[in-house]
């Protein structure tokens, strides 16, 4: 196999177009990774060997508080293909730098349903497993087969199955112990041949009804179209209004704490979990505290979904974090519940 050209370093690299909040910050060095073998060379380069590293795909789940005094690895690995099939499923592999939404659309165009509920989630394929993206009744881990990641310390490529990834709600090994140690280079999805629609989520069911599809079993394309319409109506497009999707996780509390809360707040939006704990809708909690549409400077709570913080133009990461802290303090004071942030804050 021919050796890939070494990745080239760019100093004082602007990151505004590489984080979906649109923060105007820069990295000391950046380098674009177009081939897996470039990773080890980049991190061993004498200019960067002792510096912190940051892997950026679409930059859709990161809050950059200021300039990054280290090396940014811009994952630009491309390619997607059906790798194999067995009686039960098709297996589809995509390189980490592929745009997530374009990949979902491509799978449907190949006649392979299964990822349609995850349409229009910003970011790249490589970022999807890190926080186990999920929406409208489906989590990525349900369609996951395996992934390939390069260990930066050794340059070795390692295959991870679902167990090794330790997926949880918006969580995985790569968000915890594996953080900064591995770079995901490709992901393989398992798309079951016995496909059934997941159309039960209230917003999706409503949208399908509005399209005259309330009674018929929708096909994957109809679900894809409904998800796109619902997301466009509620969630801001990062190209128009900087944001990183949900800024907080939906908090999970114990059954006793929930019962006491429900006594005081009978309308609290909640979802009972299989283990008896209860997940609360953080958007509802924030909305009830009167934060929807409110701003501190140029950092604001989105006016159509209170779980999303936005950059109205010129906000810094510090502005967004100050807003987040004010929101967290009010939710804690009124409901006794701590909100955990979803994006990684650097
Ligand atoms: N709600 C309000 N006010 C708001 C927002 C929500 O009252 O401002 C209420 C809604 O009426 C609804 C409940 O809260 O009863 C839940 O709202 P929604 O269906 O919009 O979902 P969510 O729990 O707020 C989660 C994910 C989203 C995902 C949607 C749909 C998390 C942290 N967020 O939001 O994921 O798109 O469900 O499945 O789990 C993301 O992770 O970036 C993201 C956008």
Tab-separated table of C-alpha atoms and ligand atoms in Angstrom:
chain	number	residue	atom	x	y	z
A	1	UNK	CA	0.000	0.000	0.000
A	2	UNK	CA	1.457	3.428	-0.862
A	3	UNK	CA	2.345	5.524	2.172
A	4	UNK	CA	0.007	8.516	2.604
A	5	UNK	CA	1.632	11.934	2.435
A	6	UNK	CA	2.373	13.269	5.924
A	7	UNK	CA	-0.287	15.603	7.253
A	8	UNK	CA	0.749	19.236	7.050
A	9	UNK	CA	0.565	21.584	10.015
A	10	UNK	CA	-1.040	25.004	9.823
A	11	UNK	CA	-0.264	27.444	12.647
A	12	UNK	CA	-2.749	29.845	14.195
A	13	UNK	CA	-5.630	28.046	12.509
A	14	UNK	CA	-9.082	29.739	12.728
A	15	UNK	CA	-11.734	27.425	14.210
A	16	UNK	CA	-14.836	29.540	13.561
A	17	UNK	CA	-15.970	27.278	10.701
A	18	UNK	CA	-15.049	24.154	12.691
A	19	UNK	CA	-17.359	24.545	15.716
A	20	UNK	CA	-21.125	24.743	15.262
A	21	UNK	CA	-21.453	27.494	17.891
A	22	UNK	CA	-19.363	29.611	15.505
A	23	UNK	CA	-17.007	30.847	18.237
A	24	UNK	CA	-14.238	32.949	16.764
A	25	UNK	CA	-11.229	31.190	18.279
A	26	UNK	CA	-8.029	29.704	16.879
A	27	UNK	CA	-5.767	26.706	17.414
A	28	UNK	CA	-1.981	26.934	17.800
A	29	UNK	CA	-1.716	24.167	15.187
A	30	UNK	CA	-4.181	22.223	13.093
A	31	UNK	CA	-3.735	19.440	10.666
A	32	UNK	CA	-6.158	17.739	8.344
A	33	UNK	CA	-6.205	13.939	8.550
A	34	UNK	CA	-7.118	12.398	5.218
A	35	UNK	CA	-5.581	8.984	5.863
A	36	UNK	CA	-5.437	6.914	9.051
A	37	UNK	CA	-1.642	6.599	8.917
A	38	UNK	CA	-1.280	10.382	9.167
A	39	UNK	CA	-2.521	10.332	12.772
A	40	UNK	CA	0.548	8.837	14.422
A	41	UNK	CA	2.856	11.067	12.395
A	42	UNK	CA	0.873	14.169	13.350
A	43	UNK	CA	0.883	13.518	17.100
A	44	UNK	CA	4.582	12.576	17.078
A	45	UNK	CA	5.615	15.703	15.212
A	46	UNK	CA	8.149	17.500	17.475
A	47	UNK	CA	6.138	20.744	17.316
A	48	UNK	CA	3.098	19.103	18.862
A	49	UNK	CA	4.368	16.106	20.818
A	50	UNK	CA	3.994	17.830	24.206
A	51	UNK	CA	0.856	19.811	23.411
A	52	UNK	CA	-2.758	18.958	24.217
A	53	UNK	CA	-4.785	17.585	21.308
A	54	UNK	CA	-8.331	18.070	20.189
A	55	UNK	CA	-10.076	15.920	17.611
A	56	UNK	CA	-12.693	17.815	15.618
A	57	UNK	CA	-15.168	16.250	13.228
A	58	UNK	CA	-17.983	18.705	12.640
A	59	UNK	CA	-17.344	20.488	15.966
A	60	UNK	CA	-20.992	19.932	16.853
A	61	UNK	CA	-20.529	18.887	20.452
A	62	UNK	CA	-17.866	21.175	21.826
A	63	UNK	CA	-17.771	24.539	23.600
A	64	UNK	CA	-14.449	26.290	22.987
A	65	UNK	CA	-13.959	28.822	25.779
A	66	UNK	CA	-10.973	30.449	24.077
A	67	UNK	CA	-8.045	29.793	21.760
A	68	UNK	CA	-6.811	26.204	21.859
A	69	UNK	CA	-3.111	26.083	22.706
A	70	UNK	CA	-2.466	22.722	21.151
A	71	UNK	CA	-2.930	20.593	18.049
A	72	UNK	CA	-6.354	20.211	16.453
A	73	UNK	CA	-6.776	17.079	14.370
A	74	UNK	CA	-9.370	17.761	11.686
A	75	UNK	CA	-10.785	14.379	10.737
A	76	UNK	CA	-11.315	14.464	6.971
A	77	UNK	CA	-11.451	10.703	6.317
A	78	UNK	CA	-13.977	9.905	3.570
A	79	UNK	CA	-15.747	6.853	2.158
A	80	UNK	CA	-18.893	4.786	2.674
A	81	UNK	CA	-19.814	1.326	1.460
A	82	UNK	CA	-21.918	-1.739	2.123
A	83	UNK	CA	-19.323	-4.163	3.476
A	84	UNK	CA	-21.351	-7.361	3.762
A	85	UNK	CA	-24.724	-8.875	4.479
A	86	UNK	CA	-25.990	-11.940	6.278
A	87	UNK	CA	-29.467	-13.400	6.692
A	88	UNK	CA	-30.377	-10.812	9.300
A	89	UNK	CA	-28.802	-7.546	8.243
A	90	UNK	CA	-26.756	-5.336	5.976
A	91	UNK	CA	-23.489	-3.955	7.329
A	92	UNK	CA	-22.585	-0.453	6.194
A	93	UNK	CA	-19.271	1.232	6.905
A	94	UNK	CA	-18.546	4.945	6.780
A	95	UNK	CA	-15.343	6.850	7.396
A	96	UNK	CA	-15.324	9.132	10.426
A	97	UNK	CA	-15.175	12.378	8.443
A	98	UNK	CA	-18.377	11.723	6.486
A	99	UNK	CA	-21.225	14.123	7.271
A	100	UNK	CA	-23.788	12.237	9.393
A	101	UNK	CA	-26.961	13.475	7.694
A	102	UNK	CA	-25.585	12.907	4.182
A	103	UNK	CA	-24.659	9.371	5.253
A	104	UNK	CA	-28.178	8.670	6.569
A	105	UNK	CA	-29.671	9.978	3.306
A	106	UNK	CA	-27.237	7.808	1.318
A	107	UNK	CA	-28.231	4.622	3.202
A	108	UNK	CA	-31.880	5.258	2.341
A	109	UNK	CA	-30.985	5.905	-1.307
A	110	UNK	CA	-29.303	2.454	-1.311
A	111	UNK	CA	-32.612	0.966	-0.097
A	112	UNK	CA	-31.226	0.324	3.397
A	113	UNK	CA	-33.572	1.598	6.114
A	114	UNK	CA	-32.741	1.862	9.815
A	115	UNK	CA	-31.100	5.219	10.482
A	116	UNK	CA	-33.973	7.495	9.355
A	117	UNK	CA	-34.941	8.608	12.899
A	118	UNK	CA	-31.457	10.114	13.248
A	119	UNK	CA	-31.760	12.372	10.190
A	120	UNK	CA	-30.409	15.933	10.345
A	121	UNK	CA	-28.327	15.477	13.498
A	122	UNK	CA	-25.370	17.818	12.976
A	123	UNK	CA	-21.835	16.447	12.968
A	124	UNK	CA	-19.878	13.599	11.464
A	125	UNK	CA	-20.065	9.801	11.469
A	126	UNK	CA	-17.023	9.634	13.755
A	127	UNK	CA	-18.707	11.798	16.389
A	128	UNK	CA	-21.908	9.726	16.444
A	129	UNK	CA	-20.656	6.917	18.729
A	130	UNK	CA	-18.841	9.270	21.119
A	131	UNK	CA	-22.067	10.536	22.590
A	132	UNK	CA	-24.279	7.775	21.218
A	133	UNK	CA	-26.521	10.198	19.338
A	134	UNK	CA	-30.221	9.623	19.651
A	135	UNK	CA	-33.517	11.142	18.569
A	136	UNK	CA	-37.193	10.311	18.105
A	137	UNK	CA	-37.159	6.891	19.698
A	138	UNK	CA	-33.835	5.550	18.392
A	139	UNK	CA	-30.288	5.577	19.744
A	140	UNK	CA	-27.292	5.000	17.488
A	141	UNK	CA	-26.142	2.032	19.619
A	142	UNK	CA	-29.190	0.063	18.391
A	143	UNK	CA	-27.780	0.137	14.849
A	144	UNK	CA	-24.114	-0.174	15.766
A	145	UNK	CA	-21.907	-3.121	14.726
A	146	UNK	CA	-18.313	-2.009	15.405
A	147	UNK	CA	-15.848	0.819	14.972
A	148	UNK	CA	-12.196	1.287	14.223
A	149	UNK	CA	-10.102	3.699	16.259
A	150	UNK	CA	-6.431	4.602	16.310
A	151	UNK	CA	-4.705	4.744	19.670
A	152	UNK	CA	-2.648	7.920	19.544
A	153	UNK	CA	0.096	6.688	21.889
A	154	UNK	CA	0.921	3.686	19.708
A	155	UNK	CA	-0.551	4.508	16.289
A	156	UNK	CA	-2.264	1.122	16.410
A	157	UNK	CA	-5.740	0.680	14.876
A	158	UNK	CA	-8.115	-1.209	17.194
A	159	UNK	CA	-11.569	-2.673	16.509
A	160	UNK	CA	-14.235	-1.946	19.152
A	161	UNK	CA	-17.494	-3.876	19.415
A	162	UNK	CA	-20.576	-2.467	21.157
A	163	UNK	CA	-19.581	-3.857	24.572
A	164	UNK	CA	-16.154	-2.243	24.381
A	165	UNK	CA	-17.775	1.103	23.519
A	166	UNK	CA	-19.855	1.002	26.744
A	167	UNK	CA	-22.721	2.988	25.317
A	168	UNK	CA	-25.108	4.818	27.619
A	169	UNK	CA	-27.543	7.694	27.254
A	170	UNK	CA	-25.482	10.312	25.339
A	171	UNK	CA	-22.401	8.524	26.646
A	172	UNK	CA	-19.644	6.063	25.725
A	173	UNK	CA	-16.118	4.935	26.582
A	174	UNK	CA	-14.846	7.615	24.161
A	175	UNK	CA	-16.421	10.405	26.193
A	176	UNK	CA	-14.817	9.088	29.382
A	177	UNK	CA	-11.725	6.877	29.764
A	178	UNK	CA	-11.005	6.850	26.025
A	179	UNK	CA	-11.200	10.626	25.654
A	180	UNK	CA	-8.088	12.140	24.018
A	181	UNK	CA	-6.573	8.640	23.714
A	182	UNK	CA	-8.311	7.349	20.597
A	183	UNK	CA	-9.401	8.787	17.284
A	184	UNK	CA	-12.333	7.011	15.674
A	185	UNK	CA	-11.579	6.476	11.994
A	186	UNK	CA	-14.599	4.490	10.754
A	187	UNK	CA	-17.896	3.081	12.013
A	188	UNK	CA	-19.833	0.037	10.796
A	189	UNK	CA	-23.601	-0.060	11.253
A	190	UNK	CA	-25.847	-3.099	11.317
A	191	UNK	CA	-29.117	-2.380	9.520
A	192	UNK	CA	-31.581	-5.242	10.167
A	193	UNK	CA	-33.423	-6.604	7.133
A	194	UNK	CA	-36.542	-7.069	9.278
A	195	UNK	CA	-37.210	-3.330	9.455
A	196	UNK	CA	-40.180	-1.879	11.305
A	197	UNK	CA	-40.984	1.816	11.538
A	198	UNK	CA	-40.332	3.708	14.775
A	199	UNK	CA	-43.015	6.307	14.537
A	200	UNK	CA	-44.334	6.411	18.076
A	201	UNK	CA	-42.565	9.570	19.288
A	202	UNK	CA	-45.310	12.198	19.739
A	203	UNK	CA	-43.796	14.872	17.455
A	204	UNK	CA	-43.203	12.342	14.666
A	205	UNK	CA	-46.651	10.737	14.948
A	206	UNK	CA	-48.207	14.232	14.777
A	207	UNK	CA	-46.134	15.193	11.728
A	208	UNK	CA	-47.011	11.948	9.909
A	209	UNK	CA	-50.721	12.557	10.627
A	210	UNK	CA	-50.430	16.088	9.298
A	211	UNK	CA	-49.010	14.562	6.096
A	212	UNK	CA	-51.983	12.192	5.781
A	213	UNK	CA	-49.902	9.189	6.864
A	214	UNK	CA	-51.433	8.780	10.302
A	215	UNK	CA	-53.069	5.423	9.603
A	216	UNK	CA	-50.808	3.741	7.064
A	217	UNK	CA	-47.516	2.195	8.203
A	218	UNK	CA	-44.965	4.788	7.066
A	219	UNK	CA	-41.903	3.748	5.076
A	220	UNK	CA	-38.401	4.823	6.068
A	221	UNK	CA	-38.400	7.776	3.671
A	222	UNK	CA	-41.651	9.094	5.196
A	223	UNK	CA	-40.104	8.916	8.671
A	224	UNK	CA	-36.942	10.598	7.411
A	225	UNK	CA	-39.030	13.422	5.899
A	226	UNK	CA	-41.077	13.804	9.100
A	227	UNK	CA	-37.947	13.906	11.288
A	228	UNK	CA	-36.381	16.529	9.029
A	229	UNK	CA	-39.555	18.647	9.198
A	230	UNK	CA	-39.826	18.390	13.012
A	231	UNK	CA	-36.158	19.198	13.532
A	232	UNK	CA	-36.338	22.182	11.137
A	233	UNK	CA	-39.351	23.520	13.050
A	234	UNK	CA	-37.840	23.199	16.533
A	235	UNK	CA	-34.072	23.095	16.328
A	236	UNK	CA	-31.925	25.913	14.959
A	237	UNK	CA	-29.712	25.255	11.919
A	238	UNK	CA	-26.127	25.790	13.113
A	239	UNK	CA	-25.326	27.522	9.804
A	240	UNK	CA	-27.900	30.197	10.667
A	241	UNK	CA	-27.715	30.309	14.466
A	242	UNK	CA	-24.698	28.809	16.238
A	243	UNK	CA	-25.564	25.961	18.630
A	244	UNK	CA	-24.529	22.467	19.690
A	245	UNK	CA	-27.943	20.766	19.842
A	246	UNK	CA	-29.194	19.949	23.324
A	247	UNK	CA	-26.942	21.734	25.785
A	248	UNK	CA	-28.061	19.632	28.748
A	249	UNK	CA	-28.804	15.957	29.196
A	250	UNK	CA	-32.268	14.996	30.362
A	251	UNK	CA	-31.628	14.301	34.082
A	252	UNK	CA	-32.450	10.935	35.612
A	253	UNK	CA	-33.607	10.909	39.249
A	254	UNK	CA	-34.594	8.255	41.758
A	255	UNK	CA	-38.172	7.141	42.217
A	256	UNK	CA	-38.559	8.666	45.735
A	257	UNK	CA	-37.187	12.030	44.615
A	258	UNK	CA	-39.552	11.939	41.633
A	259	UNK	CA	-42.618	11.197	43.766
A	260	UNK	CA	-41.833	14.167	46.002
A	261	UNK	CA	-41.260	16.394	42.972
A	262	UNK	CA	-44.496	15.320	41.313
A	263	UNK	CA	-46.428	16.195	44.481
A	264	UNK	CA	-45.206	19.769	44.151
A	265	UNK	CA	-45.162	19.926	40.329
A	266	UNK	CA	-47.959	17.698	38.983
A	267	UNK	CA	-47.297	18.661	35.331
A	268	UNK	CA	-43.632	17.629	35.325
A	269	UNK	CA	-42.787	15.859	32.012
A	270	UNK	CA	-41.213	12.506	32.834
A	271	UNK	CA	-40.352	9.100	31.412
A	272	UNK	CA	-40.153	6.078	33.743
A	273	UNK	CA	-37.004	4.005	33.033
A	274	UNK	CA	-36.882	0.195	33.071
A	275	UNK	CA	-34.911	0.246	36.362
A	276	UNK	CA	-37.554	2.363	38.134
A	277	UNK	CA	-35.653	5.663	37.916
A	278	UNK	CA	-37.290	8.574	36.110
A	279	UNK	CA	-35.932	10.711	33.273
A	280	UNK	CA	-37.151	14.310	33.247
A	281	UNK	CA	-37.488	16.579	30.201
A	282	UNK	CA	-34.807	19.184	30.869
A	283	UNK	CA	-36.371	21.439	28.216
A	284	UNK	CA	-39.580	21.538	30.262
A	285	UNK	CA	-37.717	22.314	33.519
A	286	UNK	CA	-35.840	25.205	31.855
A	287	UNK	CA	-38.984	26.458	30.136
A	288	UNK	CA	-40.877	26.484	33.481
A	289	UNK	CA	-38.116	28.628	34.967
A	290	UNK	CA	-38.922	31.228	32.322
A	291	UNK	CA	-35.675	30.927	30.392
A	292	UNK	CA	-37.046	30.101	26.934
A	293	UNK	CA	-36.008	32.881	24.544
A	294	UNK	CA	-34.077	34.761	27.252
A	295	UNK	CA	-30.499	35.925	26.723
A	296	UNK	CA	-27.453	37.063	28.603
A	297	UNK	CA	-25.652	39.240	26.071
A	298	UNK	CA	-25.400	37.350	22.781
A	299	UNK	CA	-25.862	33.916	24.374
A	300	UNK	CA	-29.517	32.867	24.460
A	301	UNK	CA	-31.875	30.031	25.274
A	302	UNK	CA	-33.513	29.052	21.968
A	303	UNK	CA	-37.070	30.322	21.677
A	304	UNK	CA	-38.511	27.066	20.295
A	305	UNK	CA	-36.631	24.451	22.382
A	306	UNK	CA	-35.305	25.483	25.796
A	307	UNK	CA	-32.744	22.675	25.856
A	308	UNK	CA	-30.709	24.390	23.155
A	309	UNK	CA	-28.411	27.350	23.830
A	310	UNK	CA	-27.567	29.561	20.867
A	311	UNK	CA	-25.001	32.145	19.817
A	312	UNK	CA	-26.985	35.104	18.464
A	313	UNK	CA	-23.773	36.517	17.024
A	314	UNK	CA	-20.504	37.433	18.689
A	315	UNK	CA	-20.988	35.347	21.843
A	316	UNK	CA	-17.961	33.608	23.321
A	317	UNK	CA	-17.771	30.193	24.914
A	318	UNK	CA	-17.522	31.931	28.280
A	319	UNK	CA	-20.794	33.800	27.568
A	320	UNK	CA	-22.590	30.555	26.770
A	321	UNK	CA	-21.202	28.884	29.895
A	322	UNK	CA	-22.291	31.847	32.052
A	323	UNK	CA	-25.801	31.476	30.643
A	324	UNK	CA	-25.688	27.723	31.241
A	325	UNK	CA	-24.713	28.270	34.890
A	326	UNK	CA	-27.594	30.713	35.418
A	327	UNK	CA	-30.039	28.199	33.926
A	328	UNK	CA	-28.619	25.351	36.046
A	329	UNK	CA	-28.888	27.452	39.216
A	330	UNK	CA	-32.564	28.287	38.597
A	331	UNK	CA	-33.506	24.676	37.779
A	332	UNK	CA	-31.708	23.467	40.908
A	333	UNK	CA	-33.397	26.103	43.094
A	334	UNK	CA	-36.907	25.370	41.830
A	335	UNK	CA	-36.838	21.612	41.162
A	336	UNK	CA	-33.868	20.368	43.214
A	337	UNK	CA	-32.440	18.778	40.047
A	338	UNK	CA	-28.914	19.202	38.669
A	339	UNK	CA	-28.542	19.593	34.920
A	340	UNK	CA	-25.445	18.064	33.384
A	341	UNK	CA	-24.051	19.648	30.210
A	342	UNK	CA	-24.028	17.533	27.067
A	343	UNK	CA	-21.207	19.074	24.988
A	344	UNK	CA	-17.577	18.848	25.985
A	345	UNK	CA	-16.396	22.213	27.379
A	346	UNK	CA	-12.739	23.106	26.740
B	1	LIG	N1	-40.444	20.855	26.403
B	1	LIG	C1	-40.964	22.024	26.896
B	1	LIG	N2	-40.317	23.189	26.576
B	1	LIG	C2	-39.218	23.227	25.794
B	1	LIG	C3	-38.696	22.034	25.301
B	1	LIG	C4	-39.333	20.841	25.626
B	1	LIG	O1	-41.962	22.031	27.605
B	1	LIG	O2	-38.716	24.315	25.552
B	1	LIG	C5	-41.159	19.592	26.677
B	1	LIG	C6	-41.863	19.113	25.414
B	1	LIG	O3	-43.143	19.640	25.291
B	1	LIG	C7	-41.903	17.632	25.600
B	1	LIG	C8	-40.651	17.347	26.398
B	1	LIG	O4	-40.227	18.579	26.979
B	1	LIG	O5	-43.000	17.255	26.388
B	1	LIG	C9	-39.546	16.747	25.544
B	1	LIG	O6	-39.195	17.635	24.479
B	1	LIG	P1	-38.641	17.096	23.064
B	1	LIG	O7	-39.550	16.076	22.501
B	1	LIG	O8	-38.345	18.286	22.225
B	1	LIG	O9	-37.315	16.306	23.427
B	1	LIG	P2	-36.134	16.586	24.467
B	1	LIG	O10	-36.197	15.592	25.555
B	1	LIG	O11	-36.158	18.024	24.856
B	1	LIG	C10	-34.463	14.937	23.333
B	1	LIG	C11	-33.038	14.951	22.861
B	1	LIG	C12	-32.923	15.612	21.498
B	1	LIG	C13	-33.810	14.863	20.526
B	1	LIG	C14	-35.254	14.867	21.058
B	1	LIG	C15	-36.163	14.042	20.201
B	1	LIG	C16	-31.621	14.972	24.833
B	1	LIG	C17	-30.690	15.760	25.684
B	1	LIG	N3	-32.185	15.628	23.809
B	1	LIG	O12	-34.852	16.286	23.552
B	1	LIG	O13	-31.567	15.475	21.083
B	1	LIG	O14	-33.774	15.454	19.225
B	1	LIG	O15	-35.286	14.303	22.385
B	1	LIG	O16	-35.851	12.686	20.387
B	1	LIG	O17	-31.812	13.788	25.075
B	1	LIG	C18	-29.419	16.516	21.013
B	1	LIG	O18	-29.004	15.608	21.722
B	1	LIG	O19	-28.658	17.439	20.614
B	1	LIG	C19	-30.844	16.581	20.666
B	1	LIG	C20	-31.382	17.623	20.005
